[in-house]
Amino acid sequence: MLTKKVKSRITFLVLLLSVTVAIIFFIFNSLKENIVYFFSPTEISQELNISYKDTIRIGGLVKENSLRKEGKIINFIITDLKNEIIVNYEGLVPNLFSEGKGVIAEGKLKDKKYFIANKILAKHDENYMPPEVSKALEE
Amino acid sequence: MFKNFLPNKIISLNNKLINYLLFLMIGVILLGLTFALFLSPPDYIQGDSVRIMYVHVPSSFIALGCFAFIGVASILNVIFKIKFLPTMAKSLAPVGCIFSLISIVTGSLWGKPTWGIWWVWDARLTSMLILFIFYLAYIFVWKYVKNYKKANTLSSAIGILGLLNLPIIKYSVDWWSTLHQPSSITLTSAPTIHYTMLAPLIIMFLGMVIYSIIIFLMRYKAELMKLRIEKKNKR
């Protein structure tokens, strides 16, 4: 049913597409560090050559009972439930920033366990529910 | 079903069907908005800004869906040279383009109160912006390349390349760490949206799909008529 012309076009497209997909895959693989928006505390602890000069982003959960506010200065711990990093920040935080919730901090590492942030973003998860349901779930 | 989209059928399509769809759309959208704005509860963390989702998520779905159609049509067009496929894809492009823009703008409006920032260059947001640029490129090729054959080849190439971007958008939140949250609605597991919020989302999605079909049918009919007139003038 398929003519020779059609067959050759299919072969051409399949070849072209597989080459393109392979190229895209290799580009993304080599750029992985640039595409990820933030690192987890575990990734930071495993990373051998960390730059202490570059601005980076770390993300995870704000550890329960770790939030301390003194005026405008805020200290808290970002955890991925395996490793932790203490974060120091001065400024305003988003409304959704709170203990137990997702957070992303942008700034510089002082050492592997201490991070000076100059920007705080709240990360929302994929769960949506009414307040009554969330209350019922907690109880 | 497929035969209904052949040029002759579409050109003889009267306004009755479009009017019928229009009434249906208004009904569904009004129902969806009533649920989305009044009947559905606020979210336990986001509060009322969750209502932006009822426009944002359907828009993103439709933007991706339209480009999936354009991409597949482009592939079939390159292989089989079916005349009416590029015209169908061309008529669908503006719908998808507008919805990708709506998705980005509403996402931005939601991001400010939720994340604390309008825009970030994470994988999801960037790949969505690239989709919008693909739409623009696709539309501009049809608009500004006057030679039909050239425009057809170029736009098909854009459609096929853009198709590769779709899985990147879809899985960006799983493959890389992003600020954007992962999908709440997946094929493999139960949705993580409470049903009181899922209902308005689905109704709004239906309404916006009907809107897309209306705009598509009107455009497709107009494009086919344009082609006929051009053909006649050439003789």
Short mmCIF file of C-alpha atoms in Angstrom, two decimals:
data_model
loop_
_atom_site.label_atom_id
_atom_site.label_comp_id
_atom_site.label_asym_id
_atom_site.label_seq_id
_atom_site.Cartn_x
_atom_site.Cartn_y
_atom_site.Cartn_z
CA MET A 1 0.00 0.00 0.00
CA LEU A 2 2.81 2.41 0.90
CA THR A 3 4.66 3.70 -2.11
CA LYS A 4 8.43 3.90 -2.25
CA LYS A 5 8.35 7.67 -1.79
CA VAL A 6 6.26 7.43 1.35
CA LYS A 7 8.51 4.70 2.76
CA SER A 8 11.63 6.79 2.20
CA ARG A 9 9.99 9.79 3.89
CA ILE A 10 9.13 7.65 6.92
CA THR A 11 12.71 6.36 7.16
CA PHE A 12 14.03 9.90 6.83
CA LEU A 13 11.74 11.21 9.60
CA VAL A 14 12.49 8.33 11.96
CA LEU A 15 16.24 8.77 11.50
CA LEU A 16 16.05 12.54 11.90
CA LEU A 17 13.88 12.32 15.00
CA SER A 18 16.05 9.70 16.70
CA VAL A 19 19.16 11.79 16.07
CA THR A 20 17.44 14.91 17.43
CA VAL A 21 16.19 13.09 20.52
CA ALA A 22 19.67 11.71 21.15
CA ILE A 23 21.21 15.18 20.79
CA ILE A 24 18.63 16.72 23.15
CA PHE A 25 19.25 13.92 25.64
CA PHE A 26 23.02 14.49 25.67
CA ILE A 27 22.65 18.26 25.95
CA PHE A 28 20.29 17.88 28.90
CA ASN A 29 22.51 15.31 30.52
CA SER A 30 25.53 17.59 30.42
CA LEU A 31 23.51 20.60 31.54
CA LYS A 32 21.82 18.76 34.39
CA GLU A 33 23.38 20.97 37.06
CA ASN A 34 22.06 24.06 35.32
CA ILE A 35 18.57 22.76 34.71
CA VAL A 36 17.84 21.70 38.27
CA TYR A 37 16.39 24.67 40.08
CA PHE A 38 17.71 23.79 43.51
CA PHE A 39 19.86 21.25 45.36
CA SER A 40 18.70 19.19 48.32
CA PRO A 41 20.76 19.12 51.54
CA THR A 42 21.77 15.54 50.69
CA GLU A 43 23.10 16.60 47.29
CA ILE A 44 25.06 19.39 48.97
CA SER A 45 26.58 17.00 51.52
CA GLN A 46 27.62 14.56 48.79
CA GLU A 47 28.98 17.20 46.42
CA LEU A 48 32.78 17.32 46.62
CA ASN A 49 33.69 20.58 44.92
CA ILE A 50 31.19 23.16 46.11
CA SER A 51 31.71 26.78 45.32
CA TYR A 52 31.32 29.07 48.30
CA LYS A 53 31.36 32.14 46.06
CA ASP A 54 28.56 31.32 43.62
CA THR A 55 24.93 31.99 44.37
CA ILE A 56 23.05 28.69 44.56
CA ARG A 57 19.61 27.53 45.61
CA ILE A 58 18.84 24.86 48.15
CA GLY A 59 15.41 23.38 48.77
CA GLY A 60 13.57 21.09 51.11
CA LEU A 61 11.21 21.32 54.04
CA VAL A 62 11.40 23.81 56.88
CA LYS A 63 12.12 21.59 59.87
CA GLU A 64 9.44 21.61 62.57
CA ASN A 65 10.34 23.74 65.62
CA SER A 66 13.46 25.09 63.95
CA LEU A 67 12.14 28.55 62.99
CA ARG A 68 13.57 31.41 65.10
CA LYS A 69 12.71 35.04 64.42
CA GLU A 70 14.60 37.96 65.94
CA GLY A 71 13.29 41.12 64.39
CA LYS A 72 14.01 40.86 60.70
CA ILE A 73 16.56 38.10 61.07
CA ILE A 74 15.23 34.60 60.52
CA ASN A 75 16.98 31.32 61.25
CA PHE A 76 15.62 27.93 60.29
CA ILE A 77 16.72 24.47 59.17
CA ILE A 78 16.10 23.10 55.70
CA THR A 79 15.79 19.33 55.74
CA ASP A 80 15.17 16.58 53.19
CA LEU A 81 14.62 14.18 56.10
CA LYS A 82 18.15 12.78 55.65
CA ASN A 83 20.43 15.81 55.85
CA GLU A 84 19.98 19.32 57.18
CA ILE A 85 21.32 22.79 56.50
CA ILE A 86 20.95 25.79 58.80
CA VAL A 87 19.72 28.86 56.94
CA ASN A 88 20.23 32.45 58.00
CA TYR A 89 18.13 35.12 56.31
CA GLU A 90 17.26 38.77 56.75
CA GLY A 91 14.14 40.17 55.11
CA LEU A 92 10.56 39.41 54.26
CA VAL A 93 9.27 35.88 53.62
CA PRO A 94 6.31 34.77 51.45
CA ASN A 95 2.98 34.23 53.25
CA LEU A 96 3.11 30.50 52.66
CA PHE A 97 6.51 30.14 54.34
CA SER A 98 6.03 28.07 57.49
CA GLU A 99 7.33 25.07 59.42
CA GLY A 100 6.79 21.70 57.76
CA LYS A 101 6.27 23.28 54.34
CA GLY A 102 8.44 23.33 51.25
CA VAL A 103 10.97 26.12 50.85
CA ILE A 104 13.69 27.22 48.46
CA ALA A 105 16.47 29.52 49.63
CA GLU A 106 18.75 31.43 47.29
CA GLY A 107 22.13 32.58 48.55
CA LYS A 108 25.60 31.34 49.37
CA LEU A 109 26.96 28.47 51.40
CA LYS A 110 29.22 29.42 54.26
CA ASP A 111 30.10 25.81 54.87
CA LYS A 112 28.32 22.54 54.12
CA LYS A 113 25.92 22.97 57.01
CA TYR A 114 25.40 26.75 57.01
CA PHE A 115 23.71 28.85 54.34
CA ILE A 116 23.29 32.63 54.09
CA ALA A 117 20.14 33.31 52.06
CA ASN A 118 19.21 36.54 50.34
CA LYS A 119 15.91 35.31 48.93
CA ILE A 120 13.30 32.90 50.25
CA LEU A 121 10.63 31.26 48.07
CA ALA A 122 7.81 29.06 49.31
CA LYS A 123 7.35 25.82 47.40
CA HIS A 124 3.85 24.49 47.12
CA ASP A 125 3.19 20.77 46.82
CA GLU A 126 0.67 18.98 44.60
CA ASN A 127 -1.97 18.60 47.32
CA TYR A 128 -5.12 20.70 47.18
CA MET A 129 -7.84 20.38 49.80
CA PRO A 130 -10.33 22.42 51.84
CA PRO A 131 -9.24 23.47 55.35
CA GLU A 132 -11.77 21.14 57.02
CA VAL A 133 -10.28 18.12 55.26
CA SER A 134 -6.75 19.09 56.25
CA LYS A 135 -7.89 19.51 59.86
CA ALA A 136 -9.61 16.12 59.76
CA LEU A 137 -6.45 14.54 58.36
CA GLU A 138 -4.34 15.99 61.17
CA GLU A 139 -6.62 14.59 63.88
CA MET B 1 -15.82 10.67 12.37
CA PHE B 2 -12.69 11.53 10.46
CA LYS B 3 -14.66 12.19 7.28
CA ASN B 4 -16.49 15.03 9.02
CA PHE B 5 -13.30 17.09 8.93
CA LEU B 6 -12.83 16.83 5.19
CA PRO B 7 -12.90 20.23 3.47
CA ASN B 8 -16.25 19.75 1.68
CA LYS B 9 -18.03 18.89 4.89
CA ILE B 10 -16.57 21.83 6.78
CA ILE B 11 -17.36 24.38 4.09
CA SER B 12 -20.98 23.26 3.97
CA LEU B 13 -21.08 23.45 7.79
CA ASN B 14 -23.80 25.91 8.71
CA ASN B 15 -23.83 28.23 11.66
CA LYS B 16 -26.40 26.09 13.43
CA LEU B 17 -23.78 23.74 14.86
CA ILE B 18 -21.55 26.61 15.93
CA ASN B 19 -24.46 28.39 17.62
CA TYR B 20 -25.43 25.19 19.36
CA LEU B 21 -21.85 24.74 20.61
CA LEU B 22 -21.78 28.40 21.68
CA PHE B 23 -24.85 27.96 23.90
CA LEU B 24 -23.41 24.75 25.31
CA MET B 25 -20.11 26.51 26.05
CA ILE B 26 -21.78 29.46 27.82
CA GLY B 27 -23.79 27.02 29.94
CA VAL B 28 -20.79 24.89 30.89
CA ILE B 29 -18.51 27.88 31.58
CA LEU B 30 -21.17 29.57 33.75
CA LEU B 31 -21.63 26.34 35.71
CA GLY B 32 -17.86 25.94 35.99
CA LEU B 33 -17.36 29.53 37.15
CA THR B 34 -20.14 29.18 39.75
CA PHE B 35 -18.34 26.18 41.18
CA ALA B 36 -14.87 27.67 40.79
CA LEU B 37 -15.63 31.08 42.31
CA PHE B 38 -18.44 30.44 44.80
CA LEU B 39 -19.21 26.82 45.62
CA SER B 40 -15.72 25.34 45.89
CA PRO B 41 -13.85 25.81 49.18
CA PRO B 42 -10.62 27.80 49.58
CA ASP B 43 -7.43 25.76 49.85
CA TYR B 44 -5.99 24.90 53.27
CA ILE B 45 -2.73 26.75 52.56
CA GLN B 46 -3.22 28.92 49.50
CA GLY B 47 -6.65 30.25 50.48
CA ASP B 48 -8.57 31.81 47.63
CA SER B 49 -5.68 31.98 45.18
CA VAL B 50 -6.32 28.29 44.49
CA ARG B 51 -9.16 29.52 42.24
CA ILE B 52 -6.60 30.64 39.67
CA MET B 53 -5.91 26.94 39.12
CA TYR B 54 -9.35 26.46 37.55
CA VAL B 55 -8.20 28.55 34.60
CA HIS B 56 -4.48 27.77 34.70
CA VAL B 57 -4.58 23.97 34.53
CA PRO B 58 -7.19 23.63 31.72
CA SER B 59 -5.32 26.28 29.70
CA SER B 60 -2.06 24.35 30.04
CA PHE B 61 -3.76 21.09 29.04
CA ILE B 62 -5.31 22.67 25.96
CA ALA B 63 -2.06 24.41 24.99
CA LEU B 64 -0.22 21.08 25.13
CA GLY B 65 -3.03 19.19 23.45
CA CYS B 66 -3.27 21.62 20.52
CA PHE B 67 0.46 21.41 19.90
CA ALA B 68 0.35 17.62 20.11
CA PHE B 69 -2.23 17.74 17.32
CA ILE B 70 -0.13 20.19 15.30
CA GLY B 71 2.96 17.99 15.76
CA VAL B 72 1.22 14.78 14.71
CA ALA B 73 -0.46 16.56 11.79
CA SER B 74 2.97 17.86 10.74
CA ILE B 75 4.45 14.36 10.74
CA LEU B 76 1.54 12.94 8.73
CA ASN B 77 1.76 15.91 6.40
CA VAL B 78 5.46 15.32 5.72
CA ILE B 79 4.93 11.61 5.11
CA PHE B 80 1.63 11.44 3.24
CA LYS B 81 1.24 15.02 1.91
CA ILE B 82 -2.41 15.18 2.89
CA LYS B 83 -3.67 18.56 1.74
CA PHE B 84 -6.10 19.49 4.50
CA LEU B 85 -3.91 18.49 7.48
CA PRO B 86 -1.68 21.60 7.46
CA THR B 87 -4.80 23.75 7.13
CA MET B 88 -6.30 22.05 10.18
CA ALA B 89 -3.09 22.53 12.15
CA LYS B 90 -2.83 26.15 11.04
CA SER B 91 -6.39 26.81 12.26
CA LEU B 92 -5.68 25.26 15.64
CA ALA B 93 -2.42 27.15 16.30
CA PRO B 94 -3.90 30.49 17.49
CA VAL B 95 -6.12 28.67 20.02
CA GLY B 96 -3.16 26.85 21.52
CA CYS B 97 -1.04 29.98 21.41
CA ILE B 98 -3.57 32.02 23.39
CA PHE B 99 -4.02 29.24 25.94
CA SER B 100 -0.27 28.86 26.45
CA LEU B 101 -0.10 32.60 27.10
CA ILE B 102 -3.07 32.40 29.50
CA SER B 103 -1.34 29.52 31.27
CA ILE B 104 1.86 31.53 31.72
CA VAL B 105 0.08 34.72 32.84
CA THR B 106 -2.26 33.00 35.31
CA GLY B 107 0.66 30.95 36.60
CA SER B 108 2.55 34.16 37.20
CA LEU B 109 -0.41 35.72 39.03
CA TRP B 110 -0.56 32.62 41.22
CA GLY B 111 3.20 32.45 41.72
CA LYS B 112 3.50 35.90 43.26
CA PRO B 113 1.25 35.27 46.30
CA THR B 114 2.24 31.58 46.62
CA TRP B 115 5.94 31.32 45.88
CA GLY B 116 6.70 34.99 46.49
CA ILE B 117 7.92 35.59 42.94
CA TRP B 118 6.31 36.22 39.53
CA TRP B 119 8.70 34.20 37.41
CA VAL B 120 11.65 31.84 37.80
CA TRP B 121 13.71 30.06 35.19
CA ASP B 122 12.98 26.54 36.36
CA ALA B 123 12.50 23.68 33.91
CA ARG B 124 8.68 23.74 33.84
CA LEU B 125 8.25 27.48 33.36
CA THR B 126 11.04 27.73 30.81
CA SER B 127 9.82 24.80 28.72
CA MET B 128 6.30 26.27 28.76
CA LEU B 129 7.68 29.60 27.52
CA ILE B 130 9.48 27.68 24.76
CA LEU B 131 6.14 26.13 23.76
CA PHE B 132 4.67 29.63 23.48
CA ILE B 133 7.61 30.66 21.27
CA PHE B 134 7.07 27.56 19.09
CA TYR B 135 3.44 28.62 18.66
CA LEU B 136 4.50 32.12 17.65
CA ALA B 137 7.07 30.75 15.19
CA TYR B 138 4.47 28.39 13.70
CA ILE B 139 1.91 31.18 13.27
CA PHE B 140 4.42 33.69 11.90
CA VAL B 141 5.69 31.23 9.28
CA TRP B 142 2.18 30.83 7.91
CA LYS B 143 1.64 34.56 8.08
CA TYR B 144 4.84 35.89 6.54
CA VAL B 145 6.15 33.15 4.24
CA LYS B 146 4.18 33.83 1.07
CA ASN B 147 5.17 30.75 -0.92
CA TYR B 148 2.72 28.01 0.14
CA LYS B 149 5.13 25.11 -0.35
CA LYS B 150 7.87 26.81 1.63
CA ALA B 151 5.49 27.80 4.42
CA ASN B 152 4.16 24.25 4.57
CA THR B 153 7.62 22.68 4.89
CA LEU B 154 8.87 25.22 7.44
CA SER B 155 5.77 25.07 9.60
CA SER B 156 5.85 21.25 9.57
CA ALA B 157 9.46 21.32 10.73
CA ILE B 158 8.49 23.67 13.58
CA GLY B 159 5.55 21.42 14.45
CA ILE B 160 7.72 18.31 14.63
CA LEU B 161 10.49 19.99 16.66
CA GLY B 162 7.92 21.48 19.00
CA LEU B 163 6.42 18.04 19.51
CA LEU B 164 9.69 16.95 21.15
CA ASN B 165 9.25 19.76 23.67
CA LEU B 166 5.92 18.37 24.93
CA PRO B 167 7.29 15.40 26.93
CA ILE B 168 9.90 17.78 28.34
CA ILE B 169 7.14 20.09 29.63
CA LYS B 170 5.09 17.19 30.96
CA TYR B 171 7.95 15.43 32.78
CA SER B 172 10.08 18.47 33.66
CA VAL B 173 8.68 18.40 37.20
CA ASP B 174 9.71 14.75 37.62
CA TRP B 175 13.08 14.76 35.86
CA TRP B 176 14.52 17.86 37.52
CA SER B 177 13.98 19.73 40.75
CA THR B 178 11.70 22.65 39.96
CA LEU B 179 9.87 25.34 41.87
CA HIS B 180 6.69 24.27 40.09
CA GLN B 181 4.88 21.46 41.91
CA PRO B 182 4.48 18.01 40.32
CA SER B 183 1.22 17.05 38.60
CA SER B 184 -1.80 16.51 40.83
CA ILE B 185 -3.68 14.56 38.19
CA THR B 186 -1.88 11.53 36.79
CA LEU B 187 -2.96 8.45 34.91
CA THR B 188 -1.36 6.05 37.38
CA SER B 189 -2.57 7.25 40.78
CA ALA B 190 -5.53 8.97 42.41
CA PRO B 191 -5.61 12.75 42.01
CA THR B 192 -4.20 14.73 44.93
CA ILE B 193 -6.90 17.35 44.51
CA HIS B 194 -9.92 17.06 46.77
CA TYR B 195 -13.07 16.27 44.74
CA THR B 196 -14.70 19.58 45.69
CA MET B 197 -11.88 21.25 43.76
CA LEU B 198 -11.55 18.61 41.06
CA ALA B 199 -15.18 19.06 39.97
CA PRO B 200 -14.91 22.76 38.97
CA LEU B 201 -11.56 22.00 37.33
CA ILE B 202 -13.12 19.35 35.08
CA ILE B 203 -16.17 21.49 34.26
CA MET B 204 -13.96 24.48 33.37
CA PHE B 205 -11.80 22.19 31.24
CA LEU B 206 -14.87 20.98 29.31
CA GLY B 207 -16.07 24.54 28.76
CA MET B 208 -12.67 25.67 27.49
CA VAL B 209 -12.41 22.63 25.21
CA ILE B 210 -15.78 23.52 23.66
CA TYR B 211 -14.55 27.10 23.21
CA SER B 212 -11.43 25.78 21.45
CA ILE B 213 -13.54 23.60 19.15
CA ILE B 214 -15.74 26.58 18.20
CA ILE B 215 -12.78 28.83 17.38
CA PHE B 216 -11.10 25.98 15.52
CA LEU B 217 -14.17 25.22 13.37
CA MET B 218 -14.66 28.90 12.50
CA ARG B 219 -11.02 29.34 11.57
CA TYR B 220 -10.80 26.08 9.67
CA LYS B 221 -13.84 26.99 7.60
CA ALA B 222 -12.43 30.44 6.85
CA GLU B 223 -9.02 29.02 5.89
CA LEU B 224 -10.59 26.49 3.52
CA MET B 225 -12.64 29.23 1.86
CA LYS B 226 -9.51 31.34 1.47
CA LEU B 227 -7.73 28.44 -0.24
CA ARG B 228 -10.69 27.96 -2.62
CA ILE B 229 -10.74 31.62 -3.57
CA GLU B 230 -6.99 31.60 -4.20
CA LYS B 231 -7.40 28.56 -6.40
CA LYS B 232 -10.16 30.23 -8.40
CA ASN B 233 -8.14 33.42 -8.86
CA LYS B 234 -5.21 31.45 -10.22
CA ARG B 235 -7.28 29.95 -13.03
#
